[in-house]
CSV table of C-alpha atoms in Angstrom, one decimal:
chain,number,residue,atom,x,y,z
A,1,UNK,CA,0.8,-2.6,30.7
A,2,UNK,CA,3.9,-0.5,29.9
A,3,UNK,CA,5.7,-0.5,26.5
A,4,UNK,CA,8.4,-3.1,27.5
A,5,UNK,CA,5.8,-5.6,28.8
A,6,UNK,CA,4.0,-5.3,25.5
A,7,UNK,CA,7.2,-6.0,23.7
A,8,UNK,CA,8.0,-9.1,25.8
A,9,UNK,CA,4.4,-10.4,26.0
A,10,UNK,CA,4.4,-12.2,22.7
A,11,UNK,CA,1.5,-10.1,21.6
A,12,UNK,CA,3.4,-8.4,18.8
A,13,UNK,CA,4.6,-11.7,17.3
A,14,UNK,CA,1.0,-13.1,17.6
A,15,UNK,CA,-0.3,-10.0,15.8
A,16,UNK,CA,2.2,-10.2,13.0
A,17,UNK,CA,1.7,-14.0,12.5
A,18,UNK,CA,-2.1,-13.5,12.4
A,19,UNK,CA,-2.6,-15.3,15.7
A,20,UNK,CA,-3.9,-12.5,17.8
A,21,UNK,CA,-7.6,-12.7,18.9
A,22,UNK,CA,-9.8,-9.7,18.1
A,23,UNK,CA,-9.5,-8.2,21.6
A,24,UNK,CA,-5.7,-8.7,21.6
A,25,UNK,CA,-5.6,-6.9,18.3
A,26,UNK,CA,-7.5,-4.0,19.6
A,27,UNK,CA,-5.3,-3.8,22.7
A,28,UNK,CA,-2.1,-3.8,20.6
A,29,UNK,CA,-3.4,-1.2,18.2
A,30,UNK,CA,-4.0,1.1,21.2
A,31,UNK,CA,-0.5,0.4,22.4
A,32,UNK,CA,1.0,1.2,19.0
A,33,UNK,CA,-0.6,4.7,19.1
A,34,UNK,CA,0.4,5.1,22.8
A,35,UNK,CA,4.0,4.0,22.7
A,36,UNK,CA,6.5,4.7,19.8
A,37,UNK,CA,8.7,1.8,21.0
A,38,UNK,CA,5.8,-0.6,20.5
A,39,UNK,CA,5.1,0.8,17.1
A,40,UNK,CA,8.7,0.4,16.0
A,41,UNK,CA,8.9,-3.1,17.5
A,42,UNK,CA,5.8,-4.1,15.5
A,43,UNK,CA,7.3,-2.6,12.3
A,44,UNK,CA,10.6,-4.4,12.8
A,45,UNK,CA,8.8,-7.7,13.4
A,46,UNK,CA,6.6,-7.1,10.3
A,47,UNK,CA,9.7,-6.4,8.2
A,48,UNK,CA,11.2,-9.7,9.4
A,49,UNK,CA,8.0,-11.6,8.5
A,50,UNK,CA,7.8,-9.9,5.1
A,51,UNK,CA,11.4,-10.9,4.5
A,52,UNK,CA,10.5,-14.5,5.3
A,53,UNK,CA,7.4,-14.2,2.9
A,54,UNK,CA,9.7,-12.8,0.1
A,55,UNK,CA,11.9,-15.9,0.5
A,56,UNK,CA,9.0,-18.0,-0.7
A,57,UNK,CA,8.6,-16.1,-3.9
A,58,UNK,CA,7.7,-18.2,-6.9
A,59,UNK,CA,7.2,-16.9,-10.5
A,60,UNK,CA,3.5,-17.5,-11.3
A,61,UNK,CA,2.3,-19.1,-14.5
A,62,UNK,CA,2.2,-16.5,-17.3
A,63,UNK,CA,-1.5,-17.1,-18.0
A,64,UNK,CA,-2.5,-15.3,-14.8
A,65,UNK,CA,-1.0,-12.0,-16.1
A,66,UNK,CA,-2.7,-12.5,-19.5
A,67,UNK,CA,-6.0,-13.1,-17.9
A,68,UNK,CA,-5.7,-10.1,-15.6
A,69,UNK,CA,-4.7,-7.7,-18.4
A,70,UNK,CA,-7.7,-8.8,-20.3
A,71,UNK,CA,-10.2,-8.6,-17.4
A,72,UNK,CA,-8.9,-5.1,-16.4
A,73,UNK,CA,-9.0,-3.8,-20.0
A,74,UNK,CA,-12.6,-5.1,-20.4
A,75,UNK,CA,-13.6,-3.5,-17.1
A,76,UNK,CA,-12.1,-0.2,-17.8
A,77,UNK,CA,-13.6,-0.1,-21.3
A,78,UNK,CA,-17.0,-1.0,-19.9
A,79,UNK,CA,-16.7,1.7,-17.3
A,80,UNK,CA,-15.6,4.4,-19.7
A,81,UNK,CA,-18.6,3.5,-22.0
A,82,UNK,CA,-21.0,3.7,-19.0
A,83,UNK,CA,-19.6,7.1,-18.0
A,84,UNK,CA,-19.7,8.5,-21.5
A,85,UNK,CA,-23.3,7.5,-21.8
A,86,UNK,CA,-24.2,9.1,-18.5
A,87,UNK,CA,-22.2,12.2,-19.3
A,88,UNK,CA,-23.9,12.8,-22.6
A,89,UNK,CA,-27.3,12.4,-21.0
A,90,UNK,CA,-26.6,14.8,-18.2
A,91,UNK,CA,-24.5,17.4,-19.9
A,92,UNK,CA,-25.6,17.6,-23.5
A,93,UNK,CA,-23.1,20.3,-24.6
A,94,UNK,CA,-20.2,18.3,-23.3
A,95,UNK,CA,-18.3,16.6,-26.1
A,96,UNK,CA,-17.7,12.9,-25.7
A,97,UNK,CA,-14.4,12.4,-24.0
A,98,UNK,CA,-12.7,9.4,-22.8
A,99,UNK,CA,-12.1,10.4,-19.2
A,100,UNK,CA,-12.5,8.8,-15.9
A,101,UNK,CA,-15.2,10.6,-13.9
A,102,UNK,CA,-15.7,9.6,-10.3
A,103,UNK,CA,-19.1,9.3,-8.8
A,104,UNK,CA,-18.6,12.3,-6.6
A,105,UNK,CA,-17.9,14.5,-9.6
A,106,UNK,CA,-20.9,13.0,-11.3
A,107,UNK,CA,-23.0,14.1,-8.3
A,108,UNK,CA,-21.3,17.5,-8.5
A,109,UNK,CA,-22.3,17.6,-12.2
A,110,UNK,CA,-25.9,16.7,-11.4
A,111,UNK,CA,-26.0,19.3,-8.7
A,112,UNK,CA,-24.4,21.9,-10.9
A,113,UNK,CA,-26.8,21.2,-13.8
A,114,UNK,CA,-29.8,21.2,-11.6
A,115,UNK,CA,-28.7,24.5,-10.3
A,116,UNK,CA,-28.3,25.8,-13.9
A,117,UNK,CA,-31.7,24.6,-14.9
A,118,UNK,CA,-33.4,25.5,-11.7
A,119,UNK,CA,-32.2,29.0,-11.1
A,120,UNK,CA,-30.6,31.4,-13.5
A,121,UNK,CA,-30.9,34.0,-10.7
A,122,UNK,CA,-28.9,31.9,-8.3
A,123,UNK,CA,-26.2,31.5,-10.9
A,124,UNK,CA,-26.2,35.2,-11.5
A,125,UNK,CA,-25.7,36.0,-7.9
A,126,UNK,CA,-23.1,33.4,-7.6
A,127,UNK,CA,-21.0,34.7,-10.5
A,128,UNK,CA,-21.4,38.2,-9.2
A,129,UNK,CA,-20.0,37.1,-5.9
A,130,UNK,CA,-17.3,35.2,-7.5
A,131,UNK,CA,-16.1,38.1,-9.5
A,132,UNK,CA,-16.4,40.3,-6.5
A,133,UNK,CA,-14.2,37.9,-4.7
A,134,UNK,CA,-11.7,37.7,-7.5
A,135,UNK,CA,-11.5,41.5,-7.6
A,136,UNK,CA,-10.8,41.5,-3.9
A,137,UNK,CA,-8.3,38.8,-4.3
A,138,UNK,CA,-6.4,40.6,-7.0
A,139,UNK,CA,-6.4,43.8,-5.1
A,140,UNK,CA,-5.0,41.9,-2.2
A,141,UNK,CA,-2.3,40.3,-4.2
A,142,UNK,CA,-1.1,43.6,-5.7
A,143,UNK,CA,-1.1,45.4,-2.3
A,144,UNK,CA,0.3,42.5,-0.4
A,145,UNK,CA,3.8,43.9,-0.2
A,146,UNK,CA,2.8,47.2,1.4
A,147,UNK,CA,0.5,45.5,3.8
A,148,UNK,CA,2.9,43.9,6.2
A,149,UNK,CA,2.8,46.9,8.5
A,150,UNK,CA,-1.0,46.8,8.7
A,151,UNK,CA,-1.3,43.2,9.7
A,152,UNK,CA,-4.4,43.7,11.8
A,153,UNK,CA,-6.5,45.3,9.1
A,154,UNK,CA,-5.0,42.9,6.6
A,155,UNK,CA,-6.2,40.0,8.8
A,156,UNK,CA,-9.7,41.3,9.0
A,157,UNK,CA,-9.7,41.7,5.2
A,158,UNK,CA,-8.6,38.2,4.9
A,159,UNK,CA,-11.5,37.2,7.1
A,160,UNK,CA,-13.7,38.8,4.5
A,161,UNK,CA,-12.1,36.9,1.8
A,162,UNK,CA,-12.5,33.7,3.6
A,163,UNK,CA,-16.1,34.6,4.0
A,164,UNK,CA,-16.4,35.2,0.3
A,165,UNK,CA,-14.6,31.9,-0.3
A,166,UNK,CA,-17.2,30.1,1.8
A,167,UNK,CA,-19.9,31.6,-0.4
A,168,UNK,CA,-18.3,30.5,-3.6
A,169,UNK,CA,-17.4,27.2,-2.3
A,170,UNK,CA,-20.8,25.7,-2.6
A,171,UNK,CA,-21.9,24.0,-4.8
A,172,UNK,CA,-19.4,24.4,-7.6
A,173,UNK,CA,-16.3,24.9,-5.6
A,174,UNK,CA,-14.6,21.6,-4.9
A,175,UNK,CA,-12.1,21.3,-2.0
A,176,UNK,CA,-9.2,19.0,-2.6
A,177,UNK,CA,-7.1,18.5,0.6
A,178,UNK,CA,-3.5,17.5,-0.1
A,179,UNK,CA,-1.9,16.1,3.0
A,180,UNK,CA,1.9,15.7,3.3
A,181,UNK,CA,3.6,12.7,1.8
A,182,UNK,CA,5.7,10.3,3.8
A,183,UNK,CA,8.9,12.3,3.6
A,184,UNK,CA,7.1,15.6,4.4
A,185,UNK,CA,4.3,14.5,6.9
A,186,UNK,CA,3.6,18.0,8.2
A,187,UNK,CA,3.2,19.6,4.8
A,188,UNK,CA,-0.3,20.5,3.8
A,189,UNK,CA,-2.0,22.4,0.9
A,190,UNK,CA,-5.5,22.7,-0.4
A,191,UNK,CA,-6.8,23.1,-4.0
A,192,UNK,CA,-10.1,24.9,-4.5
A,193,UNK,CA,-11.4,23.8,-7.9
A,194,UNK,CA,-14.5,25.5,-9.4
A,195,UNK,CA,-16.4,22.8,-11.1
A,196,UNK,CA,-18.2,25.2,-13.3
A,197,UNK,CA,-15.5,27.6,-14.5
A,198,UNK,CA,-12.7,25.0,-14.0
A,199,UNK,CA,-10.6,27.6,-12.3
A,200,UNK,CA,-8.1,26.3,-9.8
A,201,UNK,CA,-7.0,28.1,-6.7
A,202,UNK,CA,-4.3,27.0,-4.3
A,203,UNK,CA,-4.0,27.5,-0.6
A,204,UNK,CA,-0.5,26.5,0.8
A,205,UNK,CA,-1.6,25.7,4.3
A,206,UNK,CA,1.8,24.5,5.4
A,207,UNK,CA,4.7,24.3,3.1
A,208,UNK,CA,8.4,24.9,4.2
A,209,UNK,CA,10.0,28.0,2.7
A,210,UNK,CA,12.0,26.9,-0.3
A,211,UNK,CA,15.7,27.8,-1.1
A,212,UNK,CA,15.9,31.0,-3.2
A,213,UNK,CA,16.6,29.0,-6.4
A,214,UNK,CA,13.6,26.7,-5.8
A,215,UNK,CA,9.9,27.1,-6.4
A,216,UNK,CA,6.9,24.9,-5.7
A,217,UNK,CA,4.9,23.6,-8.7
A,218,UNK,CA,1.4,22.3,-8.7
A,219,UNK,CA,0.5,19.3,-10.8
A,220,UNK,CA,-2.8,17.7,-11.8
A,221,UNK,CA,-2.8,14.0,-12.4
A,222,UNK,CA,-4.9,13.3,-15.5
A,223,UNK,CA,-5.3,9.6,-16.5
A,224,UNK,CA,-2.0,8.8,-14.8
A,225,UNK,CA,-0.1,11.6,-16.3
A,226,UNK,CA,1.1,14.8,-14.5
A,227,UNK,CA,-0.1,18.0,-16.0
A,228,UNK,CA,1.7,21.3,-15.1
A,229,UNK,CA,-0.6,23.7,-13.2
A,230,UNK,CA,1.9,26.4,-12.7
A,231,UNK,CA,4.6,27.4,-10.2
A,232,UNK,CA,4.0,29.5,-7.1
A,233,UNK,CA,5.9,31.4,-4.5
A,234,UNK,CA,5.3,31.5,-0.8
A,235,UNK,CA,4.5,35.1,0.3
A,236,UNK,CA,4.7,36.1,3.9
A,237,UNK,CA,1.1,35.2,4.5
A,238,UNK,CA,1.0,32.4,2.1
A,239,UNK,CA,-0.9,30.1,4.3
A,240,UNK,CA,-3.8,32.5,4.2
A,241,UNK,CA,-3.7,33.6,0.6
A,242,UNK,CA,-5.3,31.8,-2.3
A,243,UNK,CA,-3.2,31.7,-5.4
A,244,UNK,CA,-4.8,31.3,-8.8
A,245,UNK,CA,-3.3,28.5,-10.8
A,246,UNK,CA,-4.0,27.2,-14.3
A,247,UNK,CA,-7.5,25.9,-15.0
A,248,UNK,CA,-8.2,22.3,-15.7
A,249,UNK,CA,-11.3,20.4,-16.9
A,250,UNK,CA,-10.6,17.1,-15.2
A,251,UNK,CA,-8.1,15.6,-12.9
A,252,UNK,CA,-8.0,12.6,-10.5
A,253,UNK,CA,-5.4,14.0,-8.2
A,254,UNK,CA,-3.4,17.1,-7.4
A,255,UNK,CA,0.2,17.2,-6.1
A,256,UNK,CA,2.9,19.7,-5.3
A,257,UNK,CA,6.6,19.2,-6.0
A,258,UNK,CA,9.6,21.4,-5.3
A,259,UNK,CA,11.4,22.3,-8.5
A,260,UNK,CA,14.1,24.7,-9.8
A,261,UNK,CA,12.8,28.3,-10.1
A,262,UNK,CA,10.5,28.6,-13.1
A,263,UNK,CA,9.2,25.0,-12.8
A,264,UNK,CA,10.0,21.8,-14.6
A,265,UNK,CA,8.3,20.0,-17.5
A,266,UNK,CA,8.1,16.8,-15.4
A,267,UNK,CA,7.6,16.4,-11.7
A,268,UNK,CA,10.5,15.4,-9.5
A,269,UNK,CA,8.8,12.6,-7.5
A,270,UNK,CA,11.3,12.5,-4.7
A,271,UNK,CA,10.4,16.1,-4.0
A,272,UNK,CA,6.6,15.6,-3.8
A,273,UNK,CA,5.5,17.4,-0.7
A,274,UNK,CA,1.7,16.9,-0.8
A,275,UNK,CA,-0.8,15.0,-2.8
A,276,UNK,CA,-4.6,14.6,-2.7
A,277,UNK,CA,-7.3,12.9,-4.5
A,278,UNK,CA,-9.8,15.0,-6.4
A,279,UNK,CA,-12.5,12.4,-6.2
B,1,UNK,CA,13.8,-6.7,-12.6
B,2,UNK,CA,13.1,-7.3,-16.2
B,3,UNK,CA,11.9,-3.8,-17.0
B,4,UNK,CA,14.0,-0.6,-17.3
B,5,UNK,CA,11.2,1.5,-15.8
B,6,UNK,CA,11.2,2.1,-12.1
B,7,UNK,CA,8.7,3.8,-10.0
B,8,UNK,CA,8.8,4.9,-6.4
B,9,UNK,CA,6.1,3.5,-4.2
B,10,UNK,CA,4.4,6.9,-4.2
B,11,UNK,CA,4.4,7.1,-8.0
B,12,UNK,CA,3.2,3.6,-8.3
B,13,UNK,CA,0.3,4.2,-5.9
B,14,UNK,CA,-0.6,7.5,-7.7
B,15,UNK,CA,-0.6,5.7,-11.0
B,16,UNK,CA,-2.8,2.9,-9.7
B,17,UNK,CA,-5.2,5.3,-8.2
B,18,UNK,CA,-5.6,7.0,-11.5
B,19,UNK,CA,-6.2,3.6,-13.0
B,20,UNK,CA,-3.2,3.4,-15.2
B,21,UNK,CA,-2.9,-0.1,-16.7
B,22,UNK,CA,0.8,0.5,-17.3
B,23,UNK,CA,1.3,0.9,-13.6
B,24,UNK,CA,-0.7,-2.2,-12.9
B,25,UNK,CA,1.6,-4.2,-15.2
B,26,UNK,CA,4.6,-2.9,-13.3
B,27,UNK,CA,3.0,-3.8,-10.0
B,28,UNK,CA,2.2,-7.3,-11.2
B,29,UNK,CA,5.7,-7.9,-12.6
B,30,UNK,CA,7.3,-6.8,-9.3
B,31,UNK,CA,5.0,-8.3,-6.7
B,32,UNK,CA,3.4,-11.3,-8.3
B,33,UNK,CA,6.2,-13.8,-7.4
B,34,UNK,CA,6.0,-12.8,-3.7
B,35,UNK,CA,2.1,-12.9,-3.6
B,36,UNK,CA,2.1,-16.2,-5.6
B,37,UNK,CA,4.5,-17.6,-3.0
B,38,UNK,CA,2.0,-16.7,-0.3
B,39,UNK,CA,-0.9,-18.3,-2.2
B,40,UNK,CA,1.1,-21.4,-3.0
B,41,UNK,CA,2.2,-21.9,0.6
B,42,UNK,CA,-1.5,-21.5,1.8
B,43,UNK,CA,-3.1,-23.6,-1.0
B,44,UNK,CA,-0.4,-26.1,-1.9
B,45,UNK,CA,-1.8,-26.5,-5.4
B,46,UNK,CA,-0.3,-24.6,-8.3
B,47,UNK,CA,-3.5,-24.4,-10.4
B,48,UNK,CA,-5.8,-23.2,-7.6
B,49,UNK,CA,-3.0,-20.9,-6.3
B,50,UNK,CA,-2.9,-19.3,-9.8
B,51,UNK,CA,-6.7,-18.7,-9.7
B,52,UNK,CA,-6.2,-17.2,-6.2
B,53,UNK,CA,-3.4,-15.0,-7.4
B,54,UNK,CA,-5.7,-13.6,-10.1
B,55,UNK,CA,-8.4,-12.9,-7.5
B,56,UNK,CA,-5.8,-11.2,-5.3
B,57,UNK,CA,-4.6,-8.8,-8.0
B,58,UNK,CA,-8.2,-8.0,-9.0
B,59,UNK,CA,-8.9,-7.1,-5.4
B,60,UNK,CA,-5.8,-4.9,-5.3
B,61,UNK,CA,-6.8,-3.2,-8.5
B,62,UNK,CA,-10.4,-2.7,-7.4
B,63,UNK,CA,-9.7,-1.5,-3.9
B,64,UNK,CA,-6.6,0.6,-4.4
B,65,UNK,CA,-8.7,3.7,-3.7
B,66,UNK,CA,-8.9,2.5,-0.1
B,67,UNK,CA,-5.2,2.1,0.3
B,68,UNK,CA,-3.7,4.9,2.4
B,69,UNK,CA,0.0,5.4,2.0
B,70,UNK,CA,0.2,7.0,5.4
B,71,UNK,CA,-1.2,4.0,7.2
B,72,UNK,CA,1.5,1.5,6.0
B,73,UNK,CA,3.6,0.2,3.2
B,74,UNK,CA,2.0,-1.0,0.0
B,75,UNK,CA,3.6,-4.4,0.3
B,76,UNK,CA,2.1,-4.9,3.8
B,77,UNK,CA,-1.3,-4.0,2.4
B,78,UNK,CA,-1.0,-6.3,-0.6
B,79,UNK,CA,0.3,-9.2,1.5
B,80,UNK,CA,-2.7,-8.9,3.8
B,81,UNK,CA,-5.0,-9.1,0.9
B,82,UNK,CA,-3.1,-12.1,-0.5
B,83,UNK,CA,-3.1,-13.9,2.8
B,84,UNK,CA,-6.8,-13.3,3.6
B,85,UNK,CA,-7.9,-14.3,0.0
B,86,UNK,CA,-5.8,-17.5,0.0
B,87,UNK,CA,-6.9,-18.5,3.5
B,88,UNK,CA,-10.6,-17.9,2.7
B,89,UNK,CA,-10.2,-20.2,-0.3
B,90,UNK,CA,-8.4,-22.8,1.8
B,91,UNK,CA,-11.1,-22.7,4.5
B,92,UNK,CA,-13.9,-22.9,2.0
B,93,UNK,CA,-12.2,-25.7,0.1
B,94,UNK,CA,-11.6,-27.6,3.3
B,95,UNK,CA,-15.2,-27.1,4.2
B,96,UNK,CA,-16.4,-28.4,0.9
B,97,UNK,CA,-14.3,-31.5,1.2
B,98,UNK,CA,-15.4,-32.1,4.7
B,99,UNK,CA,-11.9,-31.7,6.0
B,100,UNK,CA,-11.4,-30.6,9.6
B,101,UNK,CA,-8.9,-27.8,10.1
B,102,UNK,CA,-7.0,-30.1,12.4
B,103,UNK,CA,-6.3,-32.5,9.5
B,104,UNK,CA,-5.1,-29.6,7.5
B,105,UNK,CA,-2.6,-28.8,10.2
B,106,UNK,CA,-1.4,-32.4,10.5
B,107,UNK,CA,-0.9,-32.3,6.8
B,108,UNK,CA,1.7,-29.6,6.9
B,109,UNK,CA,3.2,-31.0,10.1
B,110,UNK,CA,4.1,-34.0,7.9
B,111,UNK,CA,5.1,-31.9,4.9
B,112,UNK,CA,8.7,-32.5,3.8
B,113,UNK,CA,11.0,-29.6,3.2
B,114,UNK,CA,10.1,-29.0,-0.4
B,115,UNK,CA,12.0,-26.0,-1.7
B,116,UNK,CA,11.6,-24.8,-5.2
B,117,UNK,CA,15.0,-24.9,-6.8
B,118,UNK,CA,14.1,-21.7,-8.7
B,119,UNK,CA,13.9,-19.7,-5.6
B,120,UNK,CA,16.7,-21.3,-3.6
B,121,UNK,CA,19.1,-18.4,-4.3
B,122,UNK,CA,17.0,-16.3,-1.9
B,123,UNK,CA,18.3,-18.4,1.0
B,124,UNK,CA,15.1,-20.1,1.9
B,125,UNK,CA,16.8,-23.5,2.5
B,126,UNK,CA,19.3,-21.9,4.8
B,127,UNK,CA,16.5,-20.3,6.8
B,128,UNK,CA,14.4,-23.4,7.1
B,129,UNK,CA,17.4,-25.6,8.1
B,130,UNK,CA,18.2,-23.3,11.0
B,131,UNK,CA,14.6,-23.1,12.3
B,132,UNK,CA,13.7,-26.1,14.3
B,133,UNK,CA,10.7,-28.1,13.0
B,134,UNK,CA,8.3,-26.9,15.6
B,135,UNK,CA,9.3,-23.2,15.0
B,136,UNK,CA,8.8,-23.6,11.3
B,137,UNK,CA,5.4,-25.3,11.8
B,138,UNK,CA,4.0,-22.9,14.3
B,139,UNK,CA,4.8,-19.9,12.0
B,140,UNK,CA,3.4,-21.7,9.0
B,141,UNK,CA,0.2,-22.8,10.8
B,142,UNK,CA,-0.5,-19.3,12.0
B,143,UNK,CA,0.6,-17.3,9.0
B,144,UNK,CA,-0.1,-19.5,6.1
B,145,UNK,CA,-3.0,-21.6,7.3
B,146,UNK,CA,-4.7,-19.0,9.4
B,147,UNK,CA,-5.0,-21.3,12.5
B,148,UNK,CA,-6.1,-19.8,15.8
B,149,UNK,CA,-4.3,-20.3,19.1
B,150,UNK,CA,-6.7,-23.0,20.1
B,151,UNK,CA,-6.2,-24.9,16.8
B,152,UNK,CA,-2.4,-24.7,17.2
B,153,UNK,CA,-2.6,-25.8,20.8
B,154,UNK,CA,-4.5,-28.9,19.6
B,155,UNK,CA,-2.4,-29.6,16.5
B,156,UNK,CA,1.0,-29.3,18.3
B,157,UNK,CA,-0.5,-30.7,21.5
B,158,UNK,CA,0.8,-27.9,23.7
B,159,UNK,CA,-1.0,-25.9,26.4
B,160,UNK,CA,-3.0,-23.0,25.0
B,161,UNK,CA,-1.2,-20.6,27.3
B,162,UNK,CA,2.2,-21.4,25.7
B,163,UNK,CA,1.2,-20.8,22.1
B,164,UNK,CA,2.1,-17.1,22.1
B,165,UNK,CA,5.4,-17.7,23.9
B,166,UNK,CA,6.4,-20.4,21.4
B,167,UNK,CA,5.4,-18.1,18.6
B,168,UNK,CA,7.5,-15.3,20.0
B,169,UNK,CA,10.5,-17.5,20.3
B,170,UNK,CA,10.0,-18.8,16.8
B,171,UNK,CA,9.8,-15.4,15.3
B,172,UNK,CA,12.8,-14.1,17.3
B,173,UNK,CA,14.8,-17.1,16.0
B,174,UNK,CA,13.6,-16.4,12.4
B,175,UNK,CA,14.6,-12.8,12.6
B,176,UNK,CA,18.1,-13.7,13.9
B,177,UNK,CA,18.6,-16.1,11.0
B,178,UNK,CA,17.3,-13.6,8.5
B,179,UNK,CA,19.8,-11.0,9.7
B,180,UNK,CA,22.6,-13.3,8.9
B,181,UNK,CA,21.5,-13.8,5.3
């Protein structure tokens, strides 16, 4: 079936009104991927239906909001208590903090502490490799400008760095992928976050070159609030180079915005290029 | 809309995912009338619809991690939760009372045009007046009562094969009216 026959078949309206049978649903979902015209017809139909739904808006009784606020506050308090207890049991030297810790971070913490307890040697090797990597990285940064004419050797060195990165990545190095936001779908960057040392490195996989008076700025979202993680510039090989940013103990998300040169105290949300969950 | 603060959808989602109760309050203030409207249309009982609305917002809060901004708008995602939750309640309630779904359908078929005065400024009366009765009912049966094509064919006494065509015409008519608002 071609795009126009999907559009005239009534399948789109059946889908939007909740009438489509499971196999029809599957068929249309395939067509949406296959034909952009079908995708936009579905979206237009959905917007119409949502407009109709909005017309039926009725203010709910105030008691519903009061109940919800109470239930949510109780749940959050319960969860924070639970996390605090678990945290103090696992990591004794960690002061009690009111933070949200996701289960994946808890697993990382368990893995990290097992590693600490289990093998001092492994840690020693790991830290040696990490400082070796950092030394290489710093050398590379300082010599970057003179390296453009030696791109081939440069690339092979980068391969070495990538190799080093692979070594340090596990188990303490956490990778946070930050895909492009809706206005910038092709943008992409990655945060490498050492869960032991709390160091944060940034890899701008694909970010457009900013205007000369602009600079990208990395943010960590901690308990709903953006925390400045430093600005960075795109060098000629930016997509291959890790940049060291500010360290942070905990964060739920990372995001990058485009700001005036030197950075901004608060993120400009309309200029958010990428964002990714840390948990 | 009552509060001076405004968030973009991306900011709102970011805040909800980091479990900010302030963002949740904002979300509730802005979207609860629309979602309550859905629950009320499905359930037709203000008290039960209030309970359902509470359940809807708890589901939104508890599953916001699974919402992917790249896969669709936040409103679409929330309306789906609202509709599914309300219809589940309707069906289980109907089941408990021993009602057949067909009776449910006949009940709305006989419903009068009851429009809440509070929301009339949105233009609902105008829309409903311009849709013919069958068009209004077929949309409501499918969307708000979760009826299948077979059920609609029985309730409206039309051949199964024409349900989709009637629905298409009804929605085309609806969208034409909405454009004139």
